[in-house]
Coordinates of C-alpha atoms and ligand atoms in Angstrom, one line a residue:
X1 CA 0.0 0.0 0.0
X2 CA 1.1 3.8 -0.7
X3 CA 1.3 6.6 1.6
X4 CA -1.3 9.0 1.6
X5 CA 0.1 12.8 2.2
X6 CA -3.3 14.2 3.9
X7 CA -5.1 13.2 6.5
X8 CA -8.7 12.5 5.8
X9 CA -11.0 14.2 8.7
X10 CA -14.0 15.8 9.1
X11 CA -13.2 19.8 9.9
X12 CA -15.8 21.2 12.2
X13 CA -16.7 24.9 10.9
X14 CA -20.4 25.2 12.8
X15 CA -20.1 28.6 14.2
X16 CA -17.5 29.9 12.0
X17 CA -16.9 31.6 8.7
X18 CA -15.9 29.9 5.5
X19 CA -14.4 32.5 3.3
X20 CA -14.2 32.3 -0.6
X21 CA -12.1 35.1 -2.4
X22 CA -13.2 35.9 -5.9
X23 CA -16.2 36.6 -8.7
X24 CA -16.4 34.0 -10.9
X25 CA -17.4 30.2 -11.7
X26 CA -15.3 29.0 -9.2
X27 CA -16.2 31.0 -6.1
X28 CA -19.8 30.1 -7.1
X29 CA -18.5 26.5 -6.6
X30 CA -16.4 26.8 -3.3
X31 CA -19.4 29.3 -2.0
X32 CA -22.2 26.6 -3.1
X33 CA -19.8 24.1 -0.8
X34 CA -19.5 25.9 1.8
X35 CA -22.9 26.7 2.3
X36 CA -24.2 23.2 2.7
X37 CA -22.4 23.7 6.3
X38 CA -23.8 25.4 8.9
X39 CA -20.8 27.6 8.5
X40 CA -21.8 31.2 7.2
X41 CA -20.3 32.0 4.4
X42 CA -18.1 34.9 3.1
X43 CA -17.2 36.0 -0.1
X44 CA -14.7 38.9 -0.9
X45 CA -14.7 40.3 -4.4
X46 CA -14.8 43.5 -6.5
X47 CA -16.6 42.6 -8.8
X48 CA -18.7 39.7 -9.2
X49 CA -18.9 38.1 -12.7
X50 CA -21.5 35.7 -11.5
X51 CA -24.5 35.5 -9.1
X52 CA -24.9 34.6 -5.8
X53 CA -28.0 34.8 -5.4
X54 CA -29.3 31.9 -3.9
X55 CA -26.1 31.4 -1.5
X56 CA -26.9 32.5 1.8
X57 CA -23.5 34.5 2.1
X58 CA -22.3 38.2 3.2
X59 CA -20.4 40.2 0.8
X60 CA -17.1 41.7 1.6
X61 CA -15.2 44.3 -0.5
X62 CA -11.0 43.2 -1.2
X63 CA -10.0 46.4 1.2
X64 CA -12.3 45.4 4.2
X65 CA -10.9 41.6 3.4
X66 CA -9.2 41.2 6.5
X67 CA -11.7 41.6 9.1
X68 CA -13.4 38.9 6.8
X69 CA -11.0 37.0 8.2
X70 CA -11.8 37.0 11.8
X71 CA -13.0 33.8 13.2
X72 CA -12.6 31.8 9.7
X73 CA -12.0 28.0 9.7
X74 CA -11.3 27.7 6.1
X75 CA -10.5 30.1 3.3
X76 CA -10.3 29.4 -0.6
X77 CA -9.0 31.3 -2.6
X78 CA -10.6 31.1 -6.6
X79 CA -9.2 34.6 -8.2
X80 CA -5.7 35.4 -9.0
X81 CA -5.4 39.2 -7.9
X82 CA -3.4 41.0 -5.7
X83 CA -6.5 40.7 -3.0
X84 CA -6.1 37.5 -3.7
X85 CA -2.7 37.2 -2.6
X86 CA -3.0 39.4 0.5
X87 CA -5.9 37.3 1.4
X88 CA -4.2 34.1 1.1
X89 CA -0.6 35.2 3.3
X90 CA -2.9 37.0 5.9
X91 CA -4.9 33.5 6.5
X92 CA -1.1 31.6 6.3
X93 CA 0.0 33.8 9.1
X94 CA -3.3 33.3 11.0
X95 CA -2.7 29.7 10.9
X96 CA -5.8 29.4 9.0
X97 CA -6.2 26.6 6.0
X98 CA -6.2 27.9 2.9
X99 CA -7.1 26.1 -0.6
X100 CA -6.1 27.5 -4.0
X101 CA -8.1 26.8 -6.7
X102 CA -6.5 24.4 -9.2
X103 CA -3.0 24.8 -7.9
X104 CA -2.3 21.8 -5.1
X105 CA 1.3 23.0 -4.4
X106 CA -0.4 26.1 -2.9
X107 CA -3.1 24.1 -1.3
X108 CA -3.4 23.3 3.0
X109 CA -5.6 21.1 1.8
X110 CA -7.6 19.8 -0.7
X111 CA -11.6 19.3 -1.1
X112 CA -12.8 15.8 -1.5
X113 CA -15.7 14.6 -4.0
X114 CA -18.3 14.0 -1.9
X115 CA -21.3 11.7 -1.2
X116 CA -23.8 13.4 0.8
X117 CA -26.5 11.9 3.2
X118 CA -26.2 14.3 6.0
X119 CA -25.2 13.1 8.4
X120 CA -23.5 10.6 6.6
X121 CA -21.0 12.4 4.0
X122 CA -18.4 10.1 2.1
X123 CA -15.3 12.2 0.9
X124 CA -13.3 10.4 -2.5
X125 CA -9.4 12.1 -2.6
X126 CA -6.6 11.4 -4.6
X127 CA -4.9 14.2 -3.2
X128 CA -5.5 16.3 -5.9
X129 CA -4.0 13.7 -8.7
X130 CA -7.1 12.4 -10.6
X131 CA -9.8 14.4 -10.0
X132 CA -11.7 12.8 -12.9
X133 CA -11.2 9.5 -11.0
X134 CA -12.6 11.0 -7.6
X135 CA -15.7 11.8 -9.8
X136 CA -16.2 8.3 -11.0
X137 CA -15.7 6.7 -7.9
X138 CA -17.9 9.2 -5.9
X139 CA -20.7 8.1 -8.8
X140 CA -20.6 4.6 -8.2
X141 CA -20.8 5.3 -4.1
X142 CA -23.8 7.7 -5.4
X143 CA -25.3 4.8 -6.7
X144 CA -24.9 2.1 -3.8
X145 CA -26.5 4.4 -1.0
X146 CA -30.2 4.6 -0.7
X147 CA -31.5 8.3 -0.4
X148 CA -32.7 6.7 2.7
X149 CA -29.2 6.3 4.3
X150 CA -29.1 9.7 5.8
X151 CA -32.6 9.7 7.5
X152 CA -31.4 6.4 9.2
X153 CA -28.2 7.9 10.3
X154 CA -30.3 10.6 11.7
X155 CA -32.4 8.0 14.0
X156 CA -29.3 5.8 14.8
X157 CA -28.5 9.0 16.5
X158 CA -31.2 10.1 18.1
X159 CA -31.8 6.8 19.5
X160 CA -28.0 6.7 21.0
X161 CA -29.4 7.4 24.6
X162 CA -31.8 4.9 24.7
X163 CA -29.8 2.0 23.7
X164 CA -26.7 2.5 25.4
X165 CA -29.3 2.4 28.5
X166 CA -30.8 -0.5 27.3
X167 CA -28.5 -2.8 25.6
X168 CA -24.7 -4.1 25.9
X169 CA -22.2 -3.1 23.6
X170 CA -22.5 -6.2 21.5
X171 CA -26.0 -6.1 21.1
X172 CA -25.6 -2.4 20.6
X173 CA -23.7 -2.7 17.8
X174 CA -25.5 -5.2 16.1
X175 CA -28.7 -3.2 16.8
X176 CA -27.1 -0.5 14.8
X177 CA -26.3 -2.6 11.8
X178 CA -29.8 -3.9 11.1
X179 CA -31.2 -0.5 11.7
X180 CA -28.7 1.2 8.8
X181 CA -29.2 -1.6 6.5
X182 CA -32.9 -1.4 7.2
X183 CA -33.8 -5.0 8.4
X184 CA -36.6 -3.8 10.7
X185 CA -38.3 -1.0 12.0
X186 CA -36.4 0.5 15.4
X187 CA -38.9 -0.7 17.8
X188 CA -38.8 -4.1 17.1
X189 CA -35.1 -4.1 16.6
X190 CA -34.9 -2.7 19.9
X191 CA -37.0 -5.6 21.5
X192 CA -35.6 -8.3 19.2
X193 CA -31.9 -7.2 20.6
X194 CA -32.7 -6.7 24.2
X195 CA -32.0 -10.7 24.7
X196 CA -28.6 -11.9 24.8
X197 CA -26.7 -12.4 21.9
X198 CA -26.7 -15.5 20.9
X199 CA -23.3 -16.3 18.9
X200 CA -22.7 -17.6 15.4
X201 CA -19.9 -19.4 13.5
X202 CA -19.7 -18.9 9.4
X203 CA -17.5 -20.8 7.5
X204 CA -16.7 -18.2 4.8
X205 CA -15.2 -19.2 1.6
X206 CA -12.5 -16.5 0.6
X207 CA -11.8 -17.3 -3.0
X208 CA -8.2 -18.2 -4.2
X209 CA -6.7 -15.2 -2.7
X210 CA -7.4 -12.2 -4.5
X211 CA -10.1 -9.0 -2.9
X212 CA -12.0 -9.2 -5.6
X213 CA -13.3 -12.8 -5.9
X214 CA -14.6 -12.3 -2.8
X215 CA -18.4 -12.8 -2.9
X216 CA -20.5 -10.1 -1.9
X217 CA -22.3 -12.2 1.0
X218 CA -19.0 -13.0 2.1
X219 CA -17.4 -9.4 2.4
X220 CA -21.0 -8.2 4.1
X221 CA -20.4 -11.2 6.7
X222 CA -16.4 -10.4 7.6
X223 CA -17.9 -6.7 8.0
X224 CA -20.4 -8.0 10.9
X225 CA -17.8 -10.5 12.5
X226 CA -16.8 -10.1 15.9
X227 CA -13.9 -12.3 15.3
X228 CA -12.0 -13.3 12.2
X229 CA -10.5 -16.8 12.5
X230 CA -8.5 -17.6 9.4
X231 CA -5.7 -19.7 7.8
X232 CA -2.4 -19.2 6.7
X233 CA -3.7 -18.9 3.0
X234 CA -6.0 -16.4 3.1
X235 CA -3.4 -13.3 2.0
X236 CA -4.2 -9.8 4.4
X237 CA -5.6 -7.9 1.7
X238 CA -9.0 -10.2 1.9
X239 CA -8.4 -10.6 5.7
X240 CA -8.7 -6.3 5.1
X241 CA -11.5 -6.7 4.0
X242 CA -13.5 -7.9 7.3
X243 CA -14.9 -4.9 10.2
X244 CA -11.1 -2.9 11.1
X245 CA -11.8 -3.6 14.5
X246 CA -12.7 -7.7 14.6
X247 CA -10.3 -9.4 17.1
X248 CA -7.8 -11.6 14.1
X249 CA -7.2 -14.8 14.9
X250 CA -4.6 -16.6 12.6
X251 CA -4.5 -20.1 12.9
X252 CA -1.9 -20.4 10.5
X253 CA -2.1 -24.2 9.3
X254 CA 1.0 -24.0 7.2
X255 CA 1.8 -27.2 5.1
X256 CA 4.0 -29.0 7.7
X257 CA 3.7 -26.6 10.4
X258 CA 1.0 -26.7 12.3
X259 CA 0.2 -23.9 14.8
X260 CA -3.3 -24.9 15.5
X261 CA -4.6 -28.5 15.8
X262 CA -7.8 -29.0 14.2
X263 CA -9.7 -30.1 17.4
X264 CA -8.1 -26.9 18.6
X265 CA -9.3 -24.8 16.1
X266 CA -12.9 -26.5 16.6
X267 CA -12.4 -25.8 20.8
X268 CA -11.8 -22.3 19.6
X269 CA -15.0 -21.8 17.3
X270 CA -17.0 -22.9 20.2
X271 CA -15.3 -21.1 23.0
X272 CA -15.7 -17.7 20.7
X273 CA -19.5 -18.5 19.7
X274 CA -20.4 -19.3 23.1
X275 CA -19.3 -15.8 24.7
X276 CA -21.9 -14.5 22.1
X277 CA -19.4 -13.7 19.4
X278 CA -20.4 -13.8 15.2
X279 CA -17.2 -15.4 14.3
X280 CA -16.1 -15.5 10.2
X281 CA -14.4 -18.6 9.9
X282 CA -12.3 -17.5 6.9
X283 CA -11.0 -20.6 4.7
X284 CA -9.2 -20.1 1.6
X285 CA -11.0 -21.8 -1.7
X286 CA -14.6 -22.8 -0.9
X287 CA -14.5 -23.9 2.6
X288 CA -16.5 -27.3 1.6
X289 CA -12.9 -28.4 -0.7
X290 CA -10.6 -29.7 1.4
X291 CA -11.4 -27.1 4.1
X292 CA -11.5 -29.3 7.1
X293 CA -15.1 -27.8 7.2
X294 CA -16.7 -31.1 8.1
X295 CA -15.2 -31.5 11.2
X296 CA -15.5 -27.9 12.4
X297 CA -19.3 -28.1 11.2
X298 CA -19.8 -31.6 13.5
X299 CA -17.8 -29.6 16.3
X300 CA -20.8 -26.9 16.1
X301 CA -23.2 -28.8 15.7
X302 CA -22.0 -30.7 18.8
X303 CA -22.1 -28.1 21.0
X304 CA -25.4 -26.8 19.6
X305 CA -23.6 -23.6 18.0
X306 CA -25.6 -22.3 14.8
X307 CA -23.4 -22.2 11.7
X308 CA -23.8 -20.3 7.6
X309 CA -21.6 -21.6 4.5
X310 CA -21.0 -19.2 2.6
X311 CA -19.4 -20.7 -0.9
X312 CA -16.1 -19.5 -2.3
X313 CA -14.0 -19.6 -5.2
X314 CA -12.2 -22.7 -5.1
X315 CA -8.7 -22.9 -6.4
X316 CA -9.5 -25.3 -9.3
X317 CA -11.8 -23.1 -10.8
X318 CA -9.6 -20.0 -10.4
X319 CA -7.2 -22.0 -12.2
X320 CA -9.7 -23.1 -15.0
X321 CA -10.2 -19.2 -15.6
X322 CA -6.6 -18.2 -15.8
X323 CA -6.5 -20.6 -18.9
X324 CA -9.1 -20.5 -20.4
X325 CA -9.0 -24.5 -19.5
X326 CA -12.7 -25.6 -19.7
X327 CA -12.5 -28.7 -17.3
X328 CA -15.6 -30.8 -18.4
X329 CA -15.5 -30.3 -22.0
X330 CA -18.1 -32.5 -24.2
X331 CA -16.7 -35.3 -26.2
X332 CA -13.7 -34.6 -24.0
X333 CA -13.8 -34.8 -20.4
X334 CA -17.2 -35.7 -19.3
X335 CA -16.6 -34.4 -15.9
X336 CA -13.4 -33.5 -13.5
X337 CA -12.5 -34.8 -10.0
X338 CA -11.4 -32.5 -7.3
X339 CA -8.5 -34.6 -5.2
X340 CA -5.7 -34.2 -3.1
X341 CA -2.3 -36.1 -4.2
X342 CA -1.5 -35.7 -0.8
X343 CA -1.8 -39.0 1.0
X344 CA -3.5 -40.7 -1.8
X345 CA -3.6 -44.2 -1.2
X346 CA -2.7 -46.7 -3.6
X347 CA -6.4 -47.8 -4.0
X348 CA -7.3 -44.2 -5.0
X349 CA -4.9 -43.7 -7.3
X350 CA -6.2 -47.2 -9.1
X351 CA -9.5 -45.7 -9.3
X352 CA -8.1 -42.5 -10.5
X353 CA -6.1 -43.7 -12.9
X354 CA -9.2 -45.8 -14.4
X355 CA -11.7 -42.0 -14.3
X356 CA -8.6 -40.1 -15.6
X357 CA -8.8 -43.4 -18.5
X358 CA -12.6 -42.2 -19.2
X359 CA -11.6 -39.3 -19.9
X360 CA -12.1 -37.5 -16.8
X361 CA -9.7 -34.3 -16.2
X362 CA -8.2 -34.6 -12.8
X363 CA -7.6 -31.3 -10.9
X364 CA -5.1 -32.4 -8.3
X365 CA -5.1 -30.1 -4.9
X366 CA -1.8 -30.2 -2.2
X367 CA 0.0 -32.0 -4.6
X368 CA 3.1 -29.1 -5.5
X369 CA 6.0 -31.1 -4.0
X370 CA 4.8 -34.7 -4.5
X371 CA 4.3 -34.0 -8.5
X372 CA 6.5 -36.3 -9.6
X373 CA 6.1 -38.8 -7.4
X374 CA 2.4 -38.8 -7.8
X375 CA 2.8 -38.6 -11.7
X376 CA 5.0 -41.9 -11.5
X377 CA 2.6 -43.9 -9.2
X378 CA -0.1 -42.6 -12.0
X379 CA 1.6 -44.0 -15.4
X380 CA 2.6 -47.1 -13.6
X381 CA -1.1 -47.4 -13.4
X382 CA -1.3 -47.3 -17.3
X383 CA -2.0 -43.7 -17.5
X384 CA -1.1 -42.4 -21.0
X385 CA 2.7 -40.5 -20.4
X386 CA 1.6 -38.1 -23.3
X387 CA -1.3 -36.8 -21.3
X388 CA -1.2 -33.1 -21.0
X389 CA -0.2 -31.8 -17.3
X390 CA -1.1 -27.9 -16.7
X391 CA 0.0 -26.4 -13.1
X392 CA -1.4 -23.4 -12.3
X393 CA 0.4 -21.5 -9.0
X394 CA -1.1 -18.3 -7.6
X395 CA -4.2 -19.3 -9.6
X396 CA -7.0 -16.1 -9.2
X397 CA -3.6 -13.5 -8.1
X398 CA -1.5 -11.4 -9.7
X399 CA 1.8 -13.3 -9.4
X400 CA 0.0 -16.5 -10.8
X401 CA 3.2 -18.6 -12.3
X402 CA 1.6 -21.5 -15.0
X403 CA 3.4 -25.1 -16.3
X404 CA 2.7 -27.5 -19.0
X405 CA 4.3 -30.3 -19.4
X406 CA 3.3 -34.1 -20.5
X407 CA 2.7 -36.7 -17.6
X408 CA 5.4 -38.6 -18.5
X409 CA 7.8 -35.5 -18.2
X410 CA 6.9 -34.5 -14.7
X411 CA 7.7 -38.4 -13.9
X412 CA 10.5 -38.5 -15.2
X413 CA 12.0 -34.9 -13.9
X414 CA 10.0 -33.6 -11.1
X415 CA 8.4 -30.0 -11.3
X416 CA 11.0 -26.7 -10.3
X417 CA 7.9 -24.2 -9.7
X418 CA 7.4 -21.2 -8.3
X419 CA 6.5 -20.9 -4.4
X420 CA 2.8 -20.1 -3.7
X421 CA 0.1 -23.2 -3.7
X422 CA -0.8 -24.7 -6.3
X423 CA -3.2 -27.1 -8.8
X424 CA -2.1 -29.6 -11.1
X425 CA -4.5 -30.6 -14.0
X426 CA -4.1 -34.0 -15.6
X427 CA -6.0 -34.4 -18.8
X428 CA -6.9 -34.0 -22.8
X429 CA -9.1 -30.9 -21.8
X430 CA -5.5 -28.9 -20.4
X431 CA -4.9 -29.1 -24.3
X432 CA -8.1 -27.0 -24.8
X433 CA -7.2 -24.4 -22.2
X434 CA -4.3 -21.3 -23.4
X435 CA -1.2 -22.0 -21.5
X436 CA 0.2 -19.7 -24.5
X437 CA 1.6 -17.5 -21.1
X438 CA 2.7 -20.9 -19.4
X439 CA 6.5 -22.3 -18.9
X440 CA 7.4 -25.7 -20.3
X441 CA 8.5 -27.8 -17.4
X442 CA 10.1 -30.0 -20.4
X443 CA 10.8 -30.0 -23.4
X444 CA 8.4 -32.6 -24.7
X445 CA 5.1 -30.2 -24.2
X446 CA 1.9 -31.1 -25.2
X447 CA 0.5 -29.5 -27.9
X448 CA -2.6 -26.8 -27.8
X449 CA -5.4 -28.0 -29.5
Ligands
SAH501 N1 -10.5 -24.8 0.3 C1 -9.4 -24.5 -0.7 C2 -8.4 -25.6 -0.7 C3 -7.5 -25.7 0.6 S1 -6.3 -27.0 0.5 C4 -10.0 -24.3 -2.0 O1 -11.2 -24.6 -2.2 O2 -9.3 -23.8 -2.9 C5 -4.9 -26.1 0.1 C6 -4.6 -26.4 -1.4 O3 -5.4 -25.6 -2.2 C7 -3.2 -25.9 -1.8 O4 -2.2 -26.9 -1.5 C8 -3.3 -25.8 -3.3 O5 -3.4 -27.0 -3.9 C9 -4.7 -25.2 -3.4 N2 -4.8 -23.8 -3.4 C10 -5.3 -22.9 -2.6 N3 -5.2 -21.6 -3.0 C11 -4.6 -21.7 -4.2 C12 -4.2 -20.8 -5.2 N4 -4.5 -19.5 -5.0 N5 -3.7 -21.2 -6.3 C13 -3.5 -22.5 -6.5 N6 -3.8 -23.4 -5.7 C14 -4.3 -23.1 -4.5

């Protein structure tokens, strides 16, 4: 992540005086601003080659420009003139905060695009770099809040008395979120919270790793958890995306290294539930794929704990997208098999081998540093060596790293791959996919149909 060089806040000005300098199109701007504060609002010009009519504001002439200045919070400055300038270094030495018009190096600070549902105001920045952008963005934020949001905000406040007398901070909270996003009428929320809060485990799929294959569900969920319980896997930048202030919980199951025991982590999810928390269980994939879900759901149900799935992008499929590899493909592979090399016994690989003979395109899961071993158990079970073998590492990120190679070549010299998990396809349909962008593990490749 960059550095920002502002500070976003919220600058009180009730009670004060918001002073624009200038006449034309652009005072009429900053004026029309400031007066959606409760700020009054000054304007110092000559001679005015627009109206303000319209703007409740108080006209000041440049000499008296000054005074004007007394008990200002802000001052912008939209004229180039010698008033202008006088203006502009009597605010600096005031300490008051001045904005230029169009030239950031002269700016204190700058003025957001903003989203207005007073109370509730939403301020785009890019610090004065790509004002176009700050447009766009403030649109699409337009768009996504009700004309209702700010009457709600309103209530949420005026009710502030009554349910911190009423209700404990958890419940509060809660409370709060299914008044805003309009669930019930205050009331009955008020009633239907005054019980104790009764806590809640969801098993959230978190997609292959990137923020945006995230579902929607699942980023509204991580916003209402109490807790966020995740795995190694699950990169920061999606764990970012959950309520700033959920407790974290990593319980970093890396391959080899375990930190957390599963019956731990299911003594945990029961512990945190029962003191009333919402916990995001946050799994990378879909949690049902070789998520260790069913024993954390048995765990729950166990102890009488309600549980949600939420589905998730599942790192075969974010694979099959980033080339273009259509795993069941008619005439082809009439279907695919999600499985995990790792620990496969030799009766599963018999009955892999013999679906992978049908046709079948096996999408191999934990299987990075046994490749080669795995591929040689597979052809010893008559496997074809010619088959087509795509890997897919980072599949659904940016630093996604792909393979092809035959089966018979990853036998015969193992797979040197970049770090990162990954998936290993094993069938005709790989030669269907474009692994144009993908490194030969060998020279023998298969060919692209
Ligand atoms: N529930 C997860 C799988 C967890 S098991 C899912 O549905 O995707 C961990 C294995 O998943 C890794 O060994 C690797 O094979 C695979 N995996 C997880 N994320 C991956 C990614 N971004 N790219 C490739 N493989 C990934």
């Amino acid at each position: 992540m960059g550095e920002l060089n502002t500070f976003p806040v919220s600058y009180k000005v009730k009670g004060q005086r918001i002073v624009v300098v200038g006449g034309g199109e652009e005072a009429l701007n900053k004026a029309r601003l400031a007066a959606k504060t409760t700020a009054s609002v000054v304007i110092i010009s000559d001679e005015a080659t627009v109206s303000f009519d319209g703007i409740d504001h108080e006209l000041v002439s440049g000499h008296r420009g000054f005074g004007a200045l007394e008990g200002a919070a802000l001052v912008f400055v939209a004229e180039k003139s010698p008033v202008a300038d006088a203006v502009k270094a009597e605010a600096r030495r005031r300490g008051i905060p001045v904005n230029v018009v169009d030239t950031p190096d002269e700016c204190d600070f700058y003025v957001p695009s903003i989203v207005e549902r007073a109370p509730l105001t939403v301020a785009v920045s890019t610090e004065g770099d790509a004002p176009v952008l700050a447009r766009l963005v403030r649109a699409q934020i337009e768009a996504m809040l009700s004309p209702d949001t700010g009457r709600l905000a309103r209530l949420a406040g005026s009710l502030r008395g009554r349910v911190a007398a009423t209700l404990g901070k958890l419940q509060a909270r809660r409370f709060y979120e299914d008044l805003v996003t309009g669930v019930g009428e205050p009331e009955a929320l008020l009633d239907a919270h005054a019980g104790e809060a009764a806590g809640e485990v969801w098993l959230i799929g978190a997609g292959p790793g990137a923020e945006d294959l995230l579902t929607l569900r699942a980023q509204r969920l991580l916003q209402a958890a109490d807790v966020i319980v995740h795995d190694q896997l699950v990169p920061d930048a999606v764990i970012e995306m959950g309520r700033r202030d959920a407790e974290r919980i990593s319980v970093g199951k890396k391959k080899g290294h375990h930190s957390f025991t599963q019956a731990q982590i299911n003594a945990l999810l029961v512990r945190l539930a029962r003191q009333g928390k919402r916990v995001a269980r946050l799994k990378s994939g879909d949690p049902m794929v070789f998520g260790r879900a069913g024993e954390e759901i048995a765990a729950l149900r166990k102890a009488g704990i309600g549980y949600r799935i939420v589905p998730g992008v599942s790192a075969a499929l974010a694979a099959a997208a980033d080339t273009a590899t259509p795993v069941t493909l008619r005439r082809v592979s009439p279907g695919v098999i999600f499985a995990t090399a790792h620990g496969a016994d030799s009766a599963e690989l018999d009955h892999w081998a013999a679906l992978a003979g049908a046709g079948l395109t096996l999408a191999l899961y934990m299987g990075k540093s046994i490749a080669m071993e795995t591929a040689g158990k597979l052809l010893r079970r008559g496997m074809r060596p010619d088959l087509p073998v795509g890997v897919v590492a980072n599949a659904g990120r940016r630093n996604r790293s792909l393979y092809r190679a035959t089966l018979g070549d990853i036998a015969a010299d193992g797979a040197d791959m970049a770090d990162g998990p990954a998936v290993i396809f094993i069938g005709e349909a790989v030669a269907h996919g474009d692994w144009a962008a993908a490194e030969d593990l060998a020279v023998a490749k298969f060919k692209v149909a």
